[in-house]
Coordinates of C-alpha atoms in Angstrom, one line a residue:
M1 CA 27.1 6.5 -6.4
M2 CA 27.5 9.3 -9.1
A3 CA 24.5 9.7 -11.5
T4 CA 25.2 8.2 -14.8
A5 CA 25.1 10.0 -18.1
R6 CA 21.8 10.5 -19.9
S7 CA 20.7 7.3 -21.6
T8 CA 18.1 7.1 -24.4
P9 CA 15.2 4.8 -23.3
Q10 CA 15.0 1.8 -25.5
G11 CA 13.0 -1.4 -25.9
H12 CA 9.9 -2.9 -24.2
A13 CA 10.0 -3.7 -20.5
P14 CA 9.7 -7.4 -19.5
G15 CA 7.4 -8.8 -16.8
A16 CA 3.9 -8.2 -18.3
P17 CA 1.3 -7.7 -17.0
G18 CA 2.7 -6.7 -13.5
L19 CA 1.3 -7.3 -10.0
P20 CA -2.4 -7.0 -9.3
P21 CA -3.1 -3.2 -8.8
N22 CA -4.6 -1.5 -5.8
W23 CA -5.3 2.1 -4.7
A24 CA -3.7 4.5 -2.3
S25 CA -4.6 5.2 1.3
A26 CA -8.0 6.9 2.0
R27 CA -6.4 8.7 4.9
K28 CA -6.2 12.0 2.9
T29 CA -4.5 15.0 4.4
G30 CA -5.4 17.3 1.5
V31 CA -7.5 17.7 -1.7
G32 CA -7.5 20.4 -4.3
T33 CA -8.7 21.7 -7.6
A34 CA -9.0 25.1 -9.3
R35 CA -12.1 27.1 -8.3
N36 CA -13.5 27.3 -11.9
N37 CA -15.0 24.9 -14.4
H38 CA -12.3 25.2 -17.0
S39 CA -9.6 23.2 -15.2
R40 CA -10.8 19.6 -14.8
V41 CA -8.1 18.1 -12.6
W42 CA -8.5 17.2 -8.9
F43 CA -5.7 15.9 -6.7
T44 CA -5.4 14.3 -3.3
L45 CA -2.6 14.0 -0.7
A46 CA -1.9 11.2 1.8
D47 CA 1.3 10.2 3.7
G48 CA 3.1 13.2 2.4
I49 CA 2.7 12.4 -1.3
V50 CA 0.3 13.0 -4.2
T51 CA -2.2 10.2 -4.4
E52 CA -5.2 9.8 -6.7
C53 CA -5.7 12.5 -9.4
Y54 CA -9.0 12.8 -11.2
Y55 CA -9.7 13.9 -14.8
P56 CA -11.9 14.8 -16.6
R57 CA -14.6 14.2 -14.0
V58 CA -14.6 14.1 -10.3
D59 CA -15.4 10.3 -10.4
T60 CA -12.5 9.2 -12.6
P61 CA -9.2 8.6 -10.9
D62 CA -6.2 8.3 -13.3
L63 CA -3.3 8.0 -11.0
R64 CA -2.6 5.8 -8.0
D65 CA 0.3 8.0 -6.7
L66 CA 3.2 10.2 -7.5
Q67 CA 6.2 10.2 -5.1
F68 CA 9.9 10.7 -4.8
L69 CA 12.6 8.3 -3.8
V70 CA 16.0 9.3 -2.5
L71 CA 19.2 7.3 -2.9
D72 CA 21.8 8.3 -0.3
P73 CA 25.6 8.1 -0.8
Q74 CA 25.7 4.7 1.0
G75 CA 23.2 3.2 -1.5
K76 CA 20.2 3.3 0.9
V77 CA 16.8 4.0 -0.7
L78 CA 14.4 6.2 1.2
E79 CA 10.8 6.4 0.2
E80 CA 9.1 9.7 0.7
R81 CA 5.9 8.2 2.1
R82 CA 7.5 5.6 4.3
D83 CA 10.9 6.9 5.4
L84 CA 10.7 10.7 5.6
R85 CA 9.1 12.8 8.2
T86 CA 6.5 15.0 6.5
R87 CA 4.6 18.1 7.5
L88 CA 1.7 19.6 5.5
H89 CA 0.8 23.3 5.4
W90 CA -1.9 25.3 3.6
I91 CA -0.1 27.9 1.5
E92 CA -2.9 30.4 2.2
E93 CA -5.9 29.9 4.5
G94 CA -9.0 28.9 2.7
V95 CA -7.1 28.0 -0.5
P96 CA -6.6 24.2 -1.1
A97 CA -2.9 24.5 -2.2
Y98 CA -0.3 22.9 -0.1
R99 CA 3.3 22.9 1.0
I100 CA 4.7 19.6 2.1
V101 CA 8.1 19.5 3.9
S102 CA 9.7 16.0 3.9
D103 CA 12.7 15.7 6.2
D104 CA 15.3 13.0 6.4
P105 CA 15.1 11.5 10.0
E106 CA 18.8 11.9 10.3
G107 CA 18.7 15.5 9.2
R108 CA 20.8 15.1 6.1
F109 CA 18.4 16.6 3.6
S110 CA 14.9 18.0 3.0
L111 CA 12.4 17.9 0.2
I112 CA 9.9 20.8 -0.1
K113 CA 6.9 20.6 -2.5
E114 CA 4.3 23.2 -3.3
I115 CA 1.2 21.8 -5.1
C116 CA -1.7 23.3 -7.0
T117 CA -3.5 22.9 -10.3
D118 CA -3.5 25.3 -13.2
P119 CA -6.7 27.3 -13.4
E120 CA -6.2 27.7 -17.1
G121 CA -5.4 24.1 -18.0
D122 CA -5.8 20.4 -17.1
T123 CA -2.5 20.2 -15.2
L124 CA -1.1 19.6 -11.8
L125 CA 2.0 21.5 -10.9
I126 CA 4.6 20.8 -8.2
R127 CA 7.4 23.2 -7.4
L128 CA 10.2 21.2 -5.9
R129 CA 13.3 22.1 -3.8
F130 CA 15.8 19.5 -2.7
T131 CA 18.3 20.7 0.0
Q132 CA 21.2 18.7 1.1
R133 CA 22.4 19.4 4.7
S134 CA 25.0 16.7 4.9
E135 CA 28.7 17.8 4.9
S136 CA 29.5 14.8 2.7
N137 CA 30.7 15.6 -0.8
D138 CA 29.0 12.4 -2.1
P139 CA 25.8 13.5 -3.9
Y140 CA 22.3 12.3 -3.2
R141 CA 20.1 11.2 -6.1
L142 CA 16.4 12.0 -6.4
F143 CA 13.9 9.9 -8.4
L144 CA 10.3 10.5 -9.5
L145 CA 8.0 7.5 -9.4
V146 CA 4.6 7.8 -11.2
A147 CA 1.9 5.1 -11.0
P148 CA -0.8 5.7 -13.6
Q149 CA -4.2 3.9 -13.3
I150 CA -6.1 5.6 -16.0
G151 CA -9.9 5.7 -16.2
N152 CA -10.3 4.1 -12.8
H153 CA -8.4 0.9 -14.0
G154 CA -5.0 -0.4 -12.8
M155 CA -4.7 -2.8 -15.7
S156 CA -4.6 -2.2 -19.5
N157 CA -2.5 1.0 -19.1
R158 CA 0.4 1.8 -21.4
A159 CA 3.5 3.8 -20.5
S160 CA 6.3 5.3 -22.5
C161 CA 9.2 7.8 -22.1
E162 CA 11.4 9.7 -24.6
Y163 CA 13.6 12.7 -25.1
A164 CA 12.0 15.0 -27.7
P165 CA 14.0 16.6 -30.4
D166 CA 14.1 19.9 -28.5
G167 CA 15.7 18.0 -25.5
R168 CA 12.7 18.0 -23.3
S169 CA 12.0 14.8 -21.5
W170 CA 8.6 13.2 -21.3
C171 CA 7.1 10.4 -19.3
A172 CA 3.7 9.4 -20.6
A173 CA 0.8 7.0 -20.1
C174 CA -2.6 6.3 -21.7
R175 CA -5.7 4.2 -21.7
E176 CA -8.9 4.5 -23.7
G177 CA -8.7 8.1 -24.8
I178 CA -7.2 9.6 -21.6
H179 CA -3.5 10.6 -21.8
I180 CA -1.0 11.7 -19.1
A181 CA 2.2 13.5 -19.8
V182 CA 4.9 14.3 -17.2
T183 CA 7.7 16.8 -17.7
G184 CA 9.6 19.4 -15.8
S185 CA 11.4 22.8 -16.1
V186 CA 14.6 20.8 -15.8
P187 CA 15.1 17.7 -18.1
F188 CA 15.1 14.3 -16.5
Q189 CA 18.5 12.6 -16.5
R190 CA 17.2 9.1 -17.0
M191 CA 13.8 7.6 -17.6
S192 CA 12.2 4.2 -17.8
A193 CA 8.8 2.5 -18.1
G194 CA 8.1 -0.8 -16.5
Y195 CA 5.6 -3.3 -15.1
V196 CA 4.9 -3.0 -11.4
G197 CA 6.6 -5.6 -9.4
A198 CA 8.8 -6.9 -12.2
S199 CA 10.6 -4.1 -14.2
D200 CA 9.4 -0.9 -12.7
G201 CA 11.8 1.7 -11.3
W202 CA 11.1 0.9 -7.7
Q203 CA 12.4 -2.7 -8.3
D204 CA 15.4 -1.4 -10.2
L205 CA 16.4 1.0 -7.5
H206 CA 16.0 -1.4 -4.6
H207 CA 17.7 -4.3 -6.3
H208 CA 20.6 -2.4 -7.9
R209 CA 21.0 0.6 -5.7
D210 CA 21.1 2.4 -9.0
M211 CA 18.9 3.2 -12.0
R212 CA 20.1 0.7 -14.6
W213 CA 16.9 0.1 -16.5
T214 CA 15.8 2.6 -19.2
F215 CA 12.9 0.9 -21.0
A216 CA 11.1 3.0 -23.5
K217 CA 7.7 1.3 -23.3
A218 CA 5.5 -0.9 -21.1
G219 CA 2.0 -2.1 -21.4
P220 CA -0.7 -3.0 -21.6
G221 CA -0.8 -3.9 -18.0
H222 CA -0.1 -2.5 -14.5
V223 CA 2.7 0.0 -15.3
A224 CA 4.8 2.6 -13.7
L225 CA 7.2 5.3 -14.8
M226 CA 10.6 6.3 -13.2
A227 CA 12.7 9.4 -13.9
E228 CA 15.9 10.6 -12.3
M229 CA 15.8 14.3 -11.4
D230 CA 18.7 16.7 -11.9
I231 CA 19.1 18.2 -8.4
A232 CA 21.9 20.4 -9.4
E233 CA 19.2 23.0 -10.0
P234 CA 18.1 24.2 -6.5
E235 CA 14.4 24.7 -7.6
Q236 CA 12.4 23.2 -10.4
T237 CA 8.7 22.7 -11.5
L238 CA 7.1 19.4 -12.4
V239 CA 3.9 19.3 -14.4
L240 CA 1.5 16.3 -14.7
A241 CA -0.8 17.1 -17.6
F242 CA -3.9 15.4 -18.9
G243 CA -5.5 15.4 -22.3
T244 CA -7.6 13.5 -24.9
S245 CA -4.4 12.7 -26.9
Q246 CA -0.7 12.7 -26.1
K247 CA -0.3 15.9 -28.2
D248 CA -3.1 17.5 -26.2
A249 CA -1.5 16.5 -22.8
R250 CA 1.9 17.8 -23.8
E251 CA 0.5 21.1 -25.0
Q252 CA -1.3 21.5 -21.8
G253 CA 1.9 20.8 -19.8
L254 CA 4.0 23.2 -21.9
R255 CA 1.5 26.0 -21.5
S256 CA 1.5 25.6 -17.7
L257 CA 5.3 25.6 -17.6
Q258 CA 5.5 28.7 -19.7
R259 CA 3.3 30.6 -17.2
S260 CA 5.7 29.7 -14.3
F261 CA 4.7 28.3 -11.0
P262 CA 4.3 31.6 -9.1
E263 CA 2.0 33.0 -11.8
V264 CA -0.2 29.8 -11.7
L265 CA -0.3 29.7 -7.9
S266 CA -1.2 33.4 -7.7
E267 CA -4.2 32.9 -10.0
Y268 CA -5.2 29.7 -8.2
C269 CA -5.2 31.6 -4.9
R270 CA -7.0 34.6 -6.3
E271 CA -10.0 32.5 -7.5
W272 CA -10.3 30.7 -4.2
L273 CA -10.0 33.8 -2.1
A274 CA -12.8 35.4 -4.2
Y275 CA -15.0 32.4 -3.4
Q276 CA -14.2 32.7 0.3
T277 CA -15.0 36.4 0.3
G278 CA -18.5 35.5 -0.8
L279 CA -19.1 33.2 2.2
H280 CA -20.4 34.2 5.7
D281 CA -17.7 35.5 8.0
L282 CA -17.9 33.1 11.0
S283 CA -14.5 33.8 12.3
H284 CA -15.9 35.5 15.4
A285 CA -17.7 32.3 16.3
S286 CA -14.6 30.2 16.3
H287 CA -11.6 29.7 18.5
D288 CA -9.1 29.8 15.5
G289 CA -10.1 32.9 13.6
G290 CA -12.2 30.9 11.2
R291 CA -9.4 28.8 9.9
L292 CA -11.1 25.4 10.2
Y293 CA -14.3 26.8 8.9
R294 CA -12.7 28.2 5.7
R295 CA -10.7 25.1 5.1
S296 CA -13.8 23.0 5.5
A297 CA -15.8 25.1 3.1
A298 CA -13.0 24.8 0.5
I299 CA -12.7 21.0 0.9
L300 CA -16.5 20.6 0.5
R301 CA -16.5 22.7 -2.7
C302 CA -13.6 20.7 -4.1
H303 CA -15.8 17.6 -4.3
F304 CA -18.0 18.9 -7.2
D305 CA -17.8 18.1 -10.8
K306 CA -16.9 20.7 -13.5
E307 CA -18.9 19.3 -16.4
E308 CA -22.1 18.4 -14.4
P309 CA -22.8 21.3 -12.1
G310 CA -24.1 20.2 -8.8
A311 CA -22.8 16.7 -9.0
G312 CA -20.8 16.2 -5.8
V313 CA -19.1 13.0 -4.8
A314 CA -19.0 11.6 -1.2
S315 CA -15.2 11.7 -1.0
L316 CA -12.1 11.8 -3.3
S317 CA -10.9 8.5 -2.0
L318 CA -11.4 4.8 -2.0
P319 CA -12.0 3.2 1.4
W320 CA -9.3 0.8 2.4
G321 CA -7.6 1.7 -0.9
E322 CA -4.5 -0.3 -0.2
Q323 CA -6.7 -3.4 -0.2
S324 CA -9.0 -2.4 -3.0
D325 CA -8.9 -4.4 -6.3
A326 CA -8.0 -1.9 -9.1
T327 CA -8.2 -4.4 -11.9
S328 CA -11.6 -3.1 -12.8
A329 CA -13.5 0.1 -12.2
Q330 CA -14.2 0.7 -8.5
G331 CA -16.8 3.1 -7.1
G332 CA -15.0 3.8 -3.9
Y333 CA -16.4 7.0 -2.4
H334 CA -15.9 9.0 -5.6
L335 CA -19.6 8.4 -6.5
V336 CA -22.7 10.6 -6.0
W337 CA -24.7 9.5 -3.0
P338 CA -28.0 11.5 -2.6
R339 CA -27.4 11.4 1.1
D340 CA -23.9 12.8 1.0
L341 CA -24.9 15.3 -1.7
Y342 CA -27.6 16.7 0.7
H343 CA -25.0 17.1 3.4
L344 CA -22.5 18.7 1.1
S345 CA -25.2 21.1 -0.1
M346 CA -26.5 22.0 3.3
G347 CA -23.0 22.6 4.6
L348 CA -22.3 25.0 1.8
L349 CA -25.6 26.7 2.1
A350 CA -24.9 27.3 5.8
A351 CA -21.6 28.8 4.8
G352 CA -23.2 31.3 2.4
D353 CA -22.8 29.5 -1.0
R354 CA -26.3 29.7 -2.4
E355 CA -25.4 28.7 -6.0
T356 CA -23.9 25.2 -5.5
P357 CA -26.9 23.8 -3.5
V358 CA -29.3 25.0 -6.2
Q359 CA -27.2 23.3 -8.8
S360 CA -27.3 20.1 -6.8
W361 CA -31.0 20.2 -6.6
H362 CA -31.3 20.6 -10.4
Y363 CA -28.8 17.8 -10.8
L364 CA -30.9 15.5 -8.6
Q365 CA -34.0 16.4 -10.5
R366 CA -32.3 15.2 -13.7
R367 CA -31.2 11.9 -12.0
Q368 CA -34.5 11.0 -10.4
N369 CA -35.7 7.5 -11.4
A370 CA -39.1 7.1 -13.1
D371 CA -40.6 5.6 -10.0
G372 CA -39.7 8.6 -8.0
S373 CA -36.6 7.1 -6.2
W374 CA -32.9 7.8 -6.4
S375 CA -30.4 5.1 -6.8
Q376 CA -28.2 4.2 -3.8
N377 CA -25.2 5.8 -5.6
F378 CA -24.2 6.5 -9.2
W379 CA -21.5 7.9 -11.4
V380 CA -21.6 11.6 -12.3
D381 CA -23.4 10.7 -15.6
G382 CA -26.2 9.0 -13.6
T383 CA -25.3 5.4 -14.2
P384 CA -26.1 3.4 -11.0
Y385 CA -23.2 1.7 -9.3
W386 CA -24.6 -0.3 -6.3
Q387 CA -28.1 -1.6 -6.8
G388 CA -29.5 -1.3 -3.2
L389 CA -32.4 0.8 -2.1
Q390 CA -32.0 2.9 1.0
L391 CA -35.1 4.9 1.8
D392 CA -33.2 7.8 3.5
E393 CA -31.5 8.5 0.1
V394 CA -35.0 9.1 -1.4
A395 CA -35.9 11.3 1.6
Y396 CA -32.9 13.6 1.7
P397 CA -33.5 15.2 -1.7
I398 CA -37.0 16.2 -0.4
L399 CA -35.4 17.9 2.5
L400 CA -33.0 19.7 0.2
A401 CA -35.9 20.9 -2.0
W402 CA -37.9 22.1 1.0
R403 CA -35.0 24.1 2.4
L404 CA -34.1 25.7 -0.9
F405 CA -37.8 26.6 -1.6
Q406 CA -38.1 28.1 1.9
E407 CA -35.0 30.2 1.1
G408 CA -36.7 31.4 -2.2
L409 CA -33.9 29.9 -4.3
I410 CA -35.9 27.5 -6.4
P411 CA -39.4 27.5 -8.0
D412 CA -42.1 25.2 -6.7
P413 CA -40.5 21.7 -6.6
S414 CA -43.7 19.8 -5.7
D415 CA -43.9 17.7 -8.9
T416 CA -40.5 16.1 -8.2
V417 CA -41.1 15.9 -4.5
H418 CA -44.5 14.2 -4.7
R419 CA -43.0 11.4 -6.8
A420 CA -40.4 10.8 -4.2
A421 CA -42.9 11.0 -1.4
D422 CA -45.3 8.6 -3.1
F423 CA -42.4 6.2 -3.4
L424 CA -41.5 6.5 0.3
V425 CA -45.1 5.8 1.3
S426 CA -45.4 2.8 -1.0
Q427 CA -42.0 1.2 0.2
G428 CA -41.8 2.2 3.8
P429 CA -41.6 2.1 6.7
V430 CA -39.2 -0.9 6.5
T431 CA -36.1 0.1 4.5
P432 CA -34.6 -2.6 2.2
Q433 CA -31.2 -1.4 3.4
D434 CA -29.9 0.5 6.3
R435 CA -27.4 3.2 5.4
W436 CA -24.3 1.4 6.8
E437 CA -24.9 -2.2 7.6
E438 CA -27.1 -2.5 4.5
N439 CA -29.5 -4.9 6.1
R440 CA -33.3 -4.9 5.9
G441 CA -35.5 -3.7 8.7
Y442 CA -36.7 -0.8 10.8
S443 CA -33.9 1.7 11.2
P444 CA -34.3 4.7 13.6
Q445 CA -32.0 6.7 11.5
T446 CA -33.9 6.0 8.3
L447 CA -37.2 6.5 9.9
A448 CA -36.2 9.9 11.3
V449 CA -35.2 11.2 7.9
V450 CA -38.3 9.7 6.1
V451 CA -40.8 11.0 8.6
T452 CA -39.2 14.5 8.4
A453 CA -39.2 14.3 4.6
L454 CA -42.9 13.3 4.5
R455 CA -43.8 16.3 6.7
A456 CA -41.8 18.5 4.3
A457 CA -43.6 17.0 1.3
S458 CA -46.9 17.7 3.1
Q459 CA -46.1 21.4 3.3
L460 CA -45.1 21.4 -0.4
C461 CA -47.7 19.1 -1.8
D462 CA -50.8 18.4 0.3
S463 CA -52.1 22.0 0.0
K464 CA -51.9 22.1 -3.8
K465 CA -55.4 22.6 -5.2
G466 CA -56.4 20.4 -8.1
K467 CA -53.5 18.0 -7.4
A468 CA -54.4 14.4 -6.4
W469 CA -51.3 13.0 -4.8
G470 CA -53.0 9.8 -3.6
C471 CA -52.4 10.3 0.1
N472 CA -51.9 12.8 2.9
Y473 CA -48.2 12.7 3.6
H474 CA -48.5 14.3 7.0
Q475 CA -50.9 11.6 8.2
V476 CA -48.5 8.9 7.1
A477 CA -45.6 10.7 8.8
D478 CA -47.6 11.0 12.1
S479 CA -48.5 7.3 12.0
W480 CA -44.9 6.1 11.5
D481 CA -43.6 8.6 14.1
Q482 CA -46.0 7.1 16.7
H483 CA -44.7 3.6 16.1
I484 CA -40.9 4.3 16.2
E485 CA -40.5 3.0 19.8
E486 CA -42.7 0.0 19.1
W487 CA -40.6 -0.9 16.1
T488 CA -37.1 0.0 17.2
F489 CA -36.8 0.1 21.0
T490 CA -35.7 -3.1 22.7
H491 CA -35.8 -4.2 26.4
C492 CA -33.4 -7.2 25.9
G493 CA -30.3 -5.5 24.6
Q494 CA -26.9 -6.8 25.3
L495 CA -24.7 -3.8 24.4
L496 CA -24.2 -2.6 28.0
P497 CA -24.3 -5.0 31.0
G498 CA -27.3 -4.2 33.3
R499 CA -28.8 -1.7 30.7
P500 CA -30.9 -3.8 28.3
D501 CA -33.0 -0.8 27.0
H502 CA -31.9 1.0 23.9
Y503 CA -32.8 1.8 20.3
E504 CA -31.7 -0.8 17.8
R505 CA -29.7 0.2 14.8
I506 CA -31.8 -2.3 12.7
A507 CA -34.9 -3.9 14.2
Q508 CA -37.7 -6.4 13.7
I509 CA -36.3 -8.3 10.8
P510 CA -39.3 -10.3 9.3
V511 CA -39.5 -14.0 10.1
I512 CA -38.7 -14.9 6.5
D513 CA -35.2 -13.4 7.1
T514 CA -34.6 -14.8 10.5
G515 CA -36.2 -18.2 10.6
E516 CA -39.1 -18.9 13.0
H517 CA -36.9 -20.8 15.4
L518 CA -34.7 -17.8 16.2
P519 CA -36.0 -15.1 18.6
E520 CA -35.2 -11.6 17.4
C521 CA -33.2 -10.7 20.5
R522 CA -30.6 -13.3 19.5
I523 CA -30.1 -12.1 16.0
F524 CA -26.5 -11.2 15.0
L525 CA -26.0 -9.5 11.7
P526 CA -22.6 -9.3 9.9
I527 CA -21.3 -5.8 9.5
R528 CA -20.9 -5.1 5.8
N529 CA -18.3 -3.0 4.0
L530 CA -15.3 -4.1 6.0
P531 CA -12.1 -5.5 4.4
A532 CA -12.0 -9.2 3.8
S533 CA -9.2 -9.5 6.4
Y534 CA -11.8 -8.8 9.2
G535 CA -13.4 -12.2 8.4
Q536 CA -17.0 -13.2 9.2
D537 CA -16.8 -12.9 12.9
W538 CA -17.4 -9.2 12.9
C539 CA -21.1 -9.0 13.7
M540 CA -23.6 -6.7 15.2
S541 CA -26.2 -7.6 17.7
I542 CA -29.5 -5.9 16.7
C543 CA -30.8 -6.2 20.3

C-alpha cells in the first residue's frame, strides 16, 4: 500500500453531473471568523470536520465540507467524521479558534487539526499533524476531500487541479465569480477532480483501496476534489482561500502561508481577546469562571456580516442539512430574521457590546418595508426569502429601538417605530403566521410581543406633539391584553389527561379556515418545517 509517485492530473472526469447535492449536518460544534471586517470568511464545524464555509457574506455558503480520509496498511478506509473518535477544544477561551483531535478507535494513529481564519485575508487555515502510533512499518496514507458548493449551489460548480511551474500544488473550484483555491505548505502527492458519486476521490478510494484517478477537471455539476497528503512531514498547514478570480484566491492563499500559522493564530486571538476585554466581566456570577459566557458572546458575534454592519443571521447552518436539496439556493438559517436579530442584539447588549446592537437597528431601519413591516426573513442585501407575515417579527424591532433609545444609544426612533406600530394595529391581533407552526390565528407568544411593542411605541410616539399617528397605541395594547385569555385559553384541551385547561399555541382559527362542521376543539394542524420523512401524520392539536 505504498503511495505512488506524483502523477500530473489529466483529462476531464466522467460521470457528469454527479449525484443530487445536499448540505452538512446542522449539529454544529463550532463556528468562527476573524474579529474584523477585513476578513470575509466564516467557518463551521460538525462531526469533527470543517463543514460550511461562507464568503463573501455571512449568508453565502461555498463549501459543503472538508474532511480527511485515512487508508490503513490493510486497505481499510477510515473517514474522519464517521470512523474516528473526535474531541474539540477551544484553543483560547473566548476565541473561536479550535483544536480537533481525531483518534483511531484502535489507537494506531491520531490526527490533530488547529483551525482559524486569517484576519488579513479571505482564507481559512488548518495546521495539521498526523501521528502514527502503530509499530507496523507499513505506512498509512492521508487524503484530503473537499466538496465545494459555491454561491449556495451544489450544482453548476467547476473543479480543477494542477501543479504550478514552481512545484506548488493547487486544487480549485469556481462558480459565478466566486473562486476557491486549496494548497498547503507541503505539496500534495496526487490530486484529482471528479463528480460526486461517480468519479470523485471518495469513490476511487473505496473501490480501489488506492488513489488511481487523477483527473484535471470536472464540471459543471456536483463536483469534489481529492488530494493525497505527504505525511512524511510531521506538521503542515493547509489553506482554503477565496477570491473573485482564481488569481485572487491563489494570492490570498500564498500571503497567508507566507505569514505562518502561529503568526496568523496569534493575530486572530489578539483581536478576539481585545473584543472580550470590552465586555462586562460576569465570571463571578458563573460556576465556570465565565467560560460559557465568553464562548456564547463570541459565537453570537460570529453571526454578523462584514459588508453590511448589523446584519446578523439566525444561524450558520441549514436545518436537516443532510436532507436539504442543494441544487438551488437554500435559505436555511443563514438568513436575517428580525426576531433572531433582536435576540442577537439584546444578548450582545447585555454582555456589554453597545456598538453591534446599534448597527443592527440602523440595518433594520434600512430594511423596513414601505408599509411599516419587515419581511419574515431576507438575505443580507434585503431581498425577501420566505413570503409569510409573522407579526412578532414586526414587533421585535420596536422593542429593540425602545431599549436602545432608553440607553441613550440612538436618536429618537419614533418615525420608524410609528410605521411599524400602525402596521401592527391594522393587521392584528390575529397573526397570519405563528412563529413556528406558521399557521394563522391567535398566538399567545405573538400577542405577548405585539402588546409589549405597542406599549413601547406608545412611550416613543403617543406623546409627540404635532404628530398625528392615527391611534393611541397604549389603548390598543390594553384592549388586546384584556382579551388574551378569551382568545387563547381553552377548557377542552387534550394535551394532558384530566387537565383540559391550558393556553393554546394557536387558537380560534376563523370558520373559513376550519369549515363550519368542525368544532374548534377538534382541530389538528400539521406541524410545518419538518423533513419530508416525518410524513403528514405529525400534527398538533390546537386545543
